[in-house]
Coordinates of C-alpha atoms and ligand atoms in Angstrom, one line a residue:
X169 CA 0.0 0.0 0.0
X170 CA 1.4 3.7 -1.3
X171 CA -0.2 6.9 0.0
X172 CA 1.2 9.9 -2.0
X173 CA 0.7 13.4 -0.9
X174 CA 1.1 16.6 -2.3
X175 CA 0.2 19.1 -0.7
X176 CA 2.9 21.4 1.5
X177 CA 2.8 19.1 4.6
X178 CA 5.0 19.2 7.5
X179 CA 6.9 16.3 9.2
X180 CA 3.9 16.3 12.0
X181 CA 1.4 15.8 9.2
X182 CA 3.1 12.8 7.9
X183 CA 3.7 11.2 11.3
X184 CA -0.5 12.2 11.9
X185 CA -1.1 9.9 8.7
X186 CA 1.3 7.3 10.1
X187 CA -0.3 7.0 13.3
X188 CA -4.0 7.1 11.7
X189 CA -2.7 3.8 9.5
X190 CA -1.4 2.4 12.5
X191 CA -4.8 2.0 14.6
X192 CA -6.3 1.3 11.5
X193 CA -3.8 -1.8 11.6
X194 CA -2.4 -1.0 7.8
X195 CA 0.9 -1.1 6.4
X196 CA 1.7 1.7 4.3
X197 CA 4.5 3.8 2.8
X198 CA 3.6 7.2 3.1
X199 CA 5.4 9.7 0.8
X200 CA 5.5 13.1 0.3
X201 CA 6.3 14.0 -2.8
X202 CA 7.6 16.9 -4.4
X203 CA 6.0 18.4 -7.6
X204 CA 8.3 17.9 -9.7
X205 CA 8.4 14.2 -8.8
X206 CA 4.5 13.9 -8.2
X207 CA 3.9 11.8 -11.9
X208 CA 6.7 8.9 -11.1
X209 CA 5.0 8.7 -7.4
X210 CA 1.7 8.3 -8.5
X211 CA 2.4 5.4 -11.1
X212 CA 2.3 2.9 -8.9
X213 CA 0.2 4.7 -5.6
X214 CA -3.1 3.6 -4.2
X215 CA -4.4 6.7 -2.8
X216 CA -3.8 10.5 -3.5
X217 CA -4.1 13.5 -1.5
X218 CA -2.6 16.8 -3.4
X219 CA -3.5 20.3 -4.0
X220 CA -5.5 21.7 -6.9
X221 CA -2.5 23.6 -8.7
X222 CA -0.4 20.1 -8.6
X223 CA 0.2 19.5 -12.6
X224 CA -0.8 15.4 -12.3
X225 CA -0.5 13.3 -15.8
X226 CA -4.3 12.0 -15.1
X227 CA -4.8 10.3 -18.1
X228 CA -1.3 8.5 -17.6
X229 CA -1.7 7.6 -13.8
X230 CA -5.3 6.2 -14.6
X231 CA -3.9 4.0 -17.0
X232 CA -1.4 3.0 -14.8
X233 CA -4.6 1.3 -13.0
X234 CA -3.1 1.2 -9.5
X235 CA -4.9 4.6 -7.8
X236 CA -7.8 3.1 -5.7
X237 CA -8.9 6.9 -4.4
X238 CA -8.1 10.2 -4.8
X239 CA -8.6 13.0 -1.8
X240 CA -8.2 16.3 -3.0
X241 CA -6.6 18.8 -0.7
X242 CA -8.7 21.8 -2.5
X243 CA -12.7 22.0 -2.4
X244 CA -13.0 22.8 -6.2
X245 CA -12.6 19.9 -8.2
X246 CA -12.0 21.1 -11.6
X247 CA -8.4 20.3 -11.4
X248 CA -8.7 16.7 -11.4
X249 CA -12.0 15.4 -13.1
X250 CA -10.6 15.1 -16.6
X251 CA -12.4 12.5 -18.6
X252 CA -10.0 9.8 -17.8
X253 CA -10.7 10.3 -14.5
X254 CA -14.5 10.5 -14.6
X255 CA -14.4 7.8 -16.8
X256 CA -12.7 5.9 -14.1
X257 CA -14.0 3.9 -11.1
X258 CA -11.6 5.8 -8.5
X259 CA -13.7 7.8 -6.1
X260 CA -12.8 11.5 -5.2
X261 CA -13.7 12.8 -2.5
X262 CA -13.2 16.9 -2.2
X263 CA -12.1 19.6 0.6
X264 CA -15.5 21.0 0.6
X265 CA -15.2 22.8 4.5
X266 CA -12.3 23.2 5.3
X267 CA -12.2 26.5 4.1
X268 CA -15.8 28.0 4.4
X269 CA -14.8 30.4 7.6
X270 CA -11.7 31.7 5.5
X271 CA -13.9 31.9 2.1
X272 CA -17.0 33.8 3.8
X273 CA -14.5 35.9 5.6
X274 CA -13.1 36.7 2.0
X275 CA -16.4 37.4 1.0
X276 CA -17.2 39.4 3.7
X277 CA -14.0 41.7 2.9
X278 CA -15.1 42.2 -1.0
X279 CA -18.3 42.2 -0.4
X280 CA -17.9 44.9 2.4
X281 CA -15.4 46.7 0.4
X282 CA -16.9 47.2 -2.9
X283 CA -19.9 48.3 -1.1
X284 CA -18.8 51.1 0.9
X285 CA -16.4 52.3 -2.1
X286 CA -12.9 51.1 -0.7
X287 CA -11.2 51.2 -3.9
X288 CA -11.9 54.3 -4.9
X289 CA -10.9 55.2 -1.6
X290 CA -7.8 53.8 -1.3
X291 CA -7.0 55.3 -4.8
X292 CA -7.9 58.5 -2.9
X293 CA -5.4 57.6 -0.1
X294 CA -2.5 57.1 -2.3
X295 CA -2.8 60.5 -3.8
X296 CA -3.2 62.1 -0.5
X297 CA -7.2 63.3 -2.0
X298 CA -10.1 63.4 1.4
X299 CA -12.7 62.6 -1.1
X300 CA -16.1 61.8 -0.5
X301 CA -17.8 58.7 -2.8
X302 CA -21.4 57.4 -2.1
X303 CA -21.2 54.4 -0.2
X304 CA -23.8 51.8 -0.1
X305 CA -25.1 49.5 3.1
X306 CA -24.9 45.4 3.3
X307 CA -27.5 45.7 5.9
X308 CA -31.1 45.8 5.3
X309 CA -29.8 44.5 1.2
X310 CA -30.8 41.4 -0.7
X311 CA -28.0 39.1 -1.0
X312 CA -28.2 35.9 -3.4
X313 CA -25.7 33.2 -2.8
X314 CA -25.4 30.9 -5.9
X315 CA -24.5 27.0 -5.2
X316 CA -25.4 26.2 -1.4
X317 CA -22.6 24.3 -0.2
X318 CA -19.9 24.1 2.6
X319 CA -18.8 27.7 1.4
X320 CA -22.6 29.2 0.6
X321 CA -23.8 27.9 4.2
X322 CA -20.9 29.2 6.3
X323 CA -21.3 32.7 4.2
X324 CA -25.0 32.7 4.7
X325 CA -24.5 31.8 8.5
X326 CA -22.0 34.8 8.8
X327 CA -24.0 37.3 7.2
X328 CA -27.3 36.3 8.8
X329 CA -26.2 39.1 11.7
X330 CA -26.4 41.7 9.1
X331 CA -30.1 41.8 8.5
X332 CA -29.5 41.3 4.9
X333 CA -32.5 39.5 3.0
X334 CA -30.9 36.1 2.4
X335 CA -31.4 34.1 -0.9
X336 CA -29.6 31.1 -2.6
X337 CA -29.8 28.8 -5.2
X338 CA -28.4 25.2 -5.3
X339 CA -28.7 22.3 -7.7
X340 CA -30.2 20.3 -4.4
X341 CA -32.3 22.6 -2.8
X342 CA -32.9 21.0 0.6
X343 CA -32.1 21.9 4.1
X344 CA -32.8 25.7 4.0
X345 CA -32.2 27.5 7.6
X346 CA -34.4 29.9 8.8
X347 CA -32.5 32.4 8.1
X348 CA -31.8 31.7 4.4
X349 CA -36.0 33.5 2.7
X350 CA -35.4 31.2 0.2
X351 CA -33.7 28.4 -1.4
X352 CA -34.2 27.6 -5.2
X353 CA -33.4 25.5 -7.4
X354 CA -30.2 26.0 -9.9
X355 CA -32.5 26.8 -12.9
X356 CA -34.3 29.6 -11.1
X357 CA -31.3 31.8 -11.0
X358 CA -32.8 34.3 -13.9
X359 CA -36.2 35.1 -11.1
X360 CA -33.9 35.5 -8.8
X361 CA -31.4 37.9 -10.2
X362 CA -34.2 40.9 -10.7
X363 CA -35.0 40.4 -6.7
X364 CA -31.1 40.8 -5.0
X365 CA -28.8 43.7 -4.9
X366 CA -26.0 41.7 -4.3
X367 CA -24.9 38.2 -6.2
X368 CA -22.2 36.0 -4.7
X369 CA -20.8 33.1 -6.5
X370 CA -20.2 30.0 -4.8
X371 CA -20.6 27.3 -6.8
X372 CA -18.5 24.7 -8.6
X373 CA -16.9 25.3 -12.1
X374 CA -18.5 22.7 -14.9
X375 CA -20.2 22.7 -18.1
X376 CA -23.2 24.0 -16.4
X377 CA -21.8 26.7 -14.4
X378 CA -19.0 27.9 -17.2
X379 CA -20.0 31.3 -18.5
X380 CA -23.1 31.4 -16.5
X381 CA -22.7 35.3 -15.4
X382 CA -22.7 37.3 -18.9
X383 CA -24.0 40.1 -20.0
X384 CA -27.7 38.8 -20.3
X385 CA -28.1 37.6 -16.8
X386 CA -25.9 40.9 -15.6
X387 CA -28.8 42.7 -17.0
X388 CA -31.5 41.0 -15.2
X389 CA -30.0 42.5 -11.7
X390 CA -31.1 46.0 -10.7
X391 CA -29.6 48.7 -12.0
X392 CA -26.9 49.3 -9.3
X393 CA -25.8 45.9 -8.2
X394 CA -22.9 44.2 -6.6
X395 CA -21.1 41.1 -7.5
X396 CA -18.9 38.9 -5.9
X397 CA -17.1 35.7 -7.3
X398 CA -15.2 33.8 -4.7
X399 CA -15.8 30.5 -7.0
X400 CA -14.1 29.9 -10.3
X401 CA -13.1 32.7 -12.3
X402 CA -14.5 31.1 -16.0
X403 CA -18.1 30.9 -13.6
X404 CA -18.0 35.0 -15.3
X405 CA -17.8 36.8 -18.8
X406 CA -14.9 38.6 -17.7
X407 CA -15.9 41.3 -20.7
X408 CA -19.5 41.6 -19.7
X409 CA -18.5 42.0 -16.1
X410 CA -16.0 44.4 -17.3
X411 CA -19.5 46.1 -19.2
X412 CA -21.4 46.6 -16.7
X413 CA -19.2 47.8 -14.2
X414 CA -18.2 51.0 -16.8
X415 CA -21.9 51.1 -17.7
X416 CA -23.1 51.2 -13.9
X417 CA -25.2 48.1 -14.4
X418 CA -23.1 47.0 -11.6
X419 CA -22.1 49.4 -9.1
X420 CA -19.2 47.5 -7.5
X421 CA -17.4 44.2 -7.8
X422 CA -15.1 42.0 -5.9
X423 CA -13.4 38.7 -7.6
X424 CA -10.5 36.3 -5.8
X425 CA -10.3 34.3 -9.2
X426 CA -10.4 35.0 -12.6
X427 CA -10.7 32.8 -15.9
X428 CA -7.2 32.9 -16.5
X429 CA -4.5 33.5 -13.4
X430 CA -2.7 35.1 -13.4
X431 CA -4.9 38.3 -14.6
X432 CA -3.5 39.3 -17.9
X433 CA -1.9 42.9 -17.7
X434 CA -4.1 44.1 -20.6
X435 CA -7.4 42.7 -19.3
X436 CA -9.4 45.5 -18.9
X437 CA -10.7 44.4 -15.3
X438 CA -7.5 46.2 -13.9
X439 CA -8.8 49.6 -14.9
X440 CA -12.1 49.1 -13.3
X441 CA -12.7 52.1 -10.2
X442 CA -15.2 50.4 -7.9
X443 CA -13.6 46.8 -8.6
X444 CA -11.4 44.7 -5.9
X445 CA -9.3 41.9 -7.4
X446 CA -7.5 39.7 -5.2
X447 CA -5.3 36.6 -6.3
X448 CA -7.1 33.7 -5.4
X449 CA -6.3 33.9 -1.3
X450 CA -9.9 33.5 -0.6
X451 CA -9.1 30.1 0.8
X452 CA -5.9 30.8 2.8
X453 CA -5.6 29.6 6.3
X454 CA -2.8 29.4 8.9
X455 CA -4.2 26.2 9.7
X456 CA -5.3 24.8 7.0
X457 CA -2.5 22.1 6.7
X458 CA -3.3 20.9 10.0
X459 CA -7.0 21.0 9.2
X460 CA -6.7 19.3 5.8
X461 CA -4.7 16.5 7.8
X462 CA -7.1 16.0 10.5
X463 CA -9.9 15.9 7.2
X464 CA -8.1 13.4 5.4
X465 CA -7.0 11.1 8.2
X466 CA -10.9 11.2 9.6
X467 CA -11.4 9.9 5.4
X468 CA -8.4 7.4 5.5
X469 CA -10.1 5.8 8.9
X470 CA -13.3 5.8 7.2
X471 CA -11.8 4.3 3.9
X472 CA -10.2 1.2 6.0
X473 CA -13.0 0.9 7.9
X474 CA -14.9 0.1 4.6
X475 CA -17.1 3.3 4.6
X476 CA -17.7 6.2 2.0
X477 CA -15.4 9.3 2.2
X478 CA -16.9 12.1 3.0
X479 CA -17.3 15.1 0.7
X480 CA -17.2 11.9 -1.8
X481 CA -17.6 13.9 -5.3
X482 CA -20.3 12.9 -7.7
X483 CA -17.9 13.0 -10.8
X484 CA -19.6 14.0 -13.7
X485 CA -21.0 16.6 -11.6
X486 CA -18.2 17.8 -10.0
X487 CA -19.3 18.4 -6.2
X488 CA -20.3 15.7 -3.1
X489 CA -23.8 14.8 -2.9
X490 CA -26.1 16.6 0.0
X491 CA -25.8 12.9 1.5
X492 CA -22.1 12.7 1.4
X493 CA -20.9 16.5 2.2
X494 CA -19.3 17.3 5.1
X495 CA -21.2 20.4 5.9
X496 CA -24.0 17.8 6.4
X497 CA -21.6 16.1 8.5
X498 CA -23.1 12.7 6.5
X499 CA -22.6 9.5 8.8
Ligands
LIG567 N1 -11.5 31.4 -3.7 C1 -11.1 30.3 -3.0 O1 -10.0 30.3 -2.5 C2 -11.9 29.1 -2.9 C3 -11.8 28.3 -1.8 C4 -12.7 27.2 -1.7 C5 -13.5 26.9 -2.8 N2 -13.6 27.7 -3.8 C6 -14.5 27.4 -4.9 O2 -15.8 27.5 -4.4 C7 -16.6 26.4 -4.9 C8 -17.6 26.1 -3.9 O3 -17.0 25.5 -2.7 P1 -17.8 24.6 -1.7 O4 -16.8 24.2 -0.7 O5 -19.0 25.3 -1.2 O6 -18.2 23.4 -2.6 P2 -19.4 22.4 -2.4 O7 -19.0 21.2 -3.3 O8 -19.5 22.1 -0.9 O9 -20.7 23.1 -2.9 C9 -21.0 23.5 -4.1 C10 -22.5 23.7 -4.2 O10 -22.8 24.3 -5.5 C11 -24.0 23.7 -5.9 N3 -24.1 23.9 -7.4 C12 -23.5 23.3 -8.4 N4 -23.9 23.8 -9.5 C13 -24.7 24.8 -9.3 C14 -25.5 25.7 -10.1 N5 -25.4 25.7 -11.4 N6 -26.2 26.7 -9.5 C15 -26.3 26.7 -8.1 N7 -25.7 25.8 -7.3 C16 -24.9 24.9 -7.9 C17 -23.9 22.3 -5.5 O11 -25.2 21.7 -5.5 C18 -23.2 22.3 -4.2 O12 -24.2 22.4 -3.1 C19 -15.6 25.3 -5.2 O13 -16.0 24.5 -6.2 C20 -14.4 26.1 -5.6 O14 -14.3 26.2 -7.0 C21 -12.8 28.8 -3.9
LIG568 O1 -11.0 25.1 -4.3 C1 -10.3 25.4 -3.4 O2 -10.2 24.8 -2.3 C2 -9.5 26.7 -3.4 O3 -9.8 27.4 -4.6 C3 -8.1 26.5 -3.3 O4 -7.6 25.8 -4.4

C-alpha cells in the first residue's frame, strides 16, 4: 500500500497519517512527494491527496490502473475530473469545508469593500485626496448566494447578523435554515437575479456553471448591483462583467479568481474604479494544513473501515452529494 501526498505538509502531518494507518492496523508507505516528482509517485500509488495547482499526468496515472482513491486537498474539483478520471471507477472525494470560515470571511472583505467604495478610496489615499464617494449598506440588502454548499452555508450563517435579506440557489435545494428566505433550485437563478442587490458566486466550475454570469443575466439584476465571485473565475464573462461595471449596471465588484490567473496585464478588469481583485487567497488559512490532515485522516479511517469518504464527489457533476458533504456532516 502507497499513500502519495502533495500538498505542502510538515513532518507532524506525515507522522499524523502514520499513526491514523497504524490503529487502522495498515501497512503503508507514506510519501510526500515533491512536484516535480509527483507523476513517477503516483504510477504505482493507491491513494492521493494533493492540492489543486499540482500539474498530475491524469490520463497517464489512470492508465497505470493502480490509484484506488483520490482526496483532493482543495474543495474545487475542476483540477482533477478530466475524462480519464470521470471515466474511471476511482472515487474522489473533495475539501469542501475546510475552508468556508476563511472563504466567507473573504467574502465578507469584498463584499464589504466594494460596497462602501474602498477602492476608490484607497486610490484617494494614495494621492493624499479626502474625497467623498457614495457608499452603499450590506445591511437591510438582498443578498443571493449561488451553489449552497460548505462555502454558501458558512457565508449565509455569517451574514445572517447583518439583516440582509438572504437568498440562494443550489442544484439540491434542501435543508434551507431559517435564516436563508429562500432556497431555489439551480434553474431559477434568472427570477432571482431581478430580486437581490448583491450576487455571490459559490458554486462549482463545470459545463453548467461555465460562463453562466454574462451580460444577459448581468442585465437581469437591478440597475446598481454588486457582484462577488469567490468561486471559479470562468463561472464569469470577464468582458461583460468588465461592461457593466463601466456602464453602472453593476455598481461595484469584488473577484478572488479570474478565468485565466494570473490576470492578464491588458485585461481591462485592472482599470475598473469600484472593482477589488484579489489573487485567489480567498481560501488561505494558517491552519489549513493541519486541518486538511485531520480531514483526510478522519477519510483514511473511514476508507479502512470500509465506509464512504466524506465530501465523496459525484464525478460528472463535480461536487459531493447533500448525503455525502461534510457540511451535512453525513454519517
Ligand atoms: N476562492 C477560493 O480560494 C476558494 C476556496 C474554496 C472553494 N472555492 C470554490 O468555491 C466552490 C464552492 O466551494 P464549496 O466548498 O462550497 O463546494 P461544495 O461542493 O460544498 O458546494 C458546491 C455547491 O454548489 C451547488 N451547485 C452546483 N452547480 C450549481 C449551479 N449551477 N447553481 C447553483 N448551485 C450549484 C452544488 O449543489 C453544491 O451544493 C468550489 O467548487 C471552488 O471552486 C474557492
Ligand atoms: O477550491 C479550493 O479549495 C480553493 O480554490 C483553493 O484551491
Amino acid at each position: 500500500m502507497k499513500i502519495v501526498l502533495c500538498y505542502p505538509v510538515e513532518d507532524r502531518h506525515v507522522a499524523q497519517i502514520r499513526t491514523t494507518l497504524q490503529q487502522a492496523g495498515v501497512q503503508a508507505e507514506v510519501v510526500d512527494a515533491g512536484q516535480e516528482r509527483i507523476a513517477e509517485q503516483l504510477l504505482d500509488a493507491d491513494i492521493y491527496c494533493g492540492h489543486a495547482k499540482v500539474p498530475v499526468p491524469w490520463p497517464e496515472v489512470v492508465a497505470a490502473g493502480k490509484l484506488k482513491w483520490i482526496q483532493s486537498s482543495a474543495a474545487g474539483m475542476d483540477h482533477c475530473l478530466v475524462p480519464e478520471v470521470i471515466a474511471s471507477s476511482i472515487p474522489v472525494s473533495s475539501a469542501s469545508g475546510i475552508l468556508a470560515d476563511q472563504v466567507a470571511d473573504h467574502t465578507m472583505a469584498l463584499l464589504c469593500g466594494s460596497m462602501r467604495s474602498l477602492p476608490v478610496f484607497f486610490r484617494a489615499q494614495q494621492k493624499k485626496e479626502f474625497i467623498r464617494r457614495p457608499t452603499r449598506d450590506l445591511h437591510g440588502s438582498r443578498v443571493g448566494i449561488v451553489g449552497f454548499g460548505g462555502n454558501g452555508r458558512r457565508l449565509a450563517e455569517v451574514l445572517s447578523p447583518f439583516k440582509t435579506r438572504l437568498f440562494a440557489t443550489d442544484c439540491f435545494p434542501e435543508d434551507k435554515p431559517e435564516y436563508v428566505e429562500e432556497l431555489l433550485g439551480a434553474e431559477e437563478l434568472d427570477s432571482l437575479l431581478p430580486r437581490v442587490d448583491v450576487l455571490i458566486l459559490a458554486a462549482p466550475l463545470n459545463d453548467e456553471t461555465r460562463g453562466m454570469i454574462d451580460g444577459r443575466r448581468l442585465n437581469l439584476m437591478p440597475r446598481g448591483s454588486f457582484l462577488v465571485n469567490m468561486a471559479r473565475g470562468p463561472l464569469v464573462v470577464e468582458e461583460d462583467l468588465a461592461d457593466a461595471l463601466e456602464s453602472g449596471q453593476l455598481a461595484g465588484a469584488g473577484i478572488d479568481v479570474t478565468e485565466v490567473e494570473p490576470l492578464a496585464p491588458e485585461s481591462r478588469l485592472w482599470e475598473q474604479p469600484n472593482l477589488i481583485i484579489t489573487p485567489h487567497v480567498g481560501g488561505q488559512k494558517s491552519s489549513r494544513l493541519d486541518d486538511m490532515t485531520d480531514f483526510f485522516c478522519l477519510n483514511l479511517d473511514r476508507w479502512f473501515r470500509g465506509e464512504t469518504p466524506r465530501n465523496l464527489v459525484e464525478k460528472k457533476l463535480g461536487f459531493p452529494l447533500p448525503e455525502h458533504a461534510n457540511w451535512k456532516k453525513a454519517p
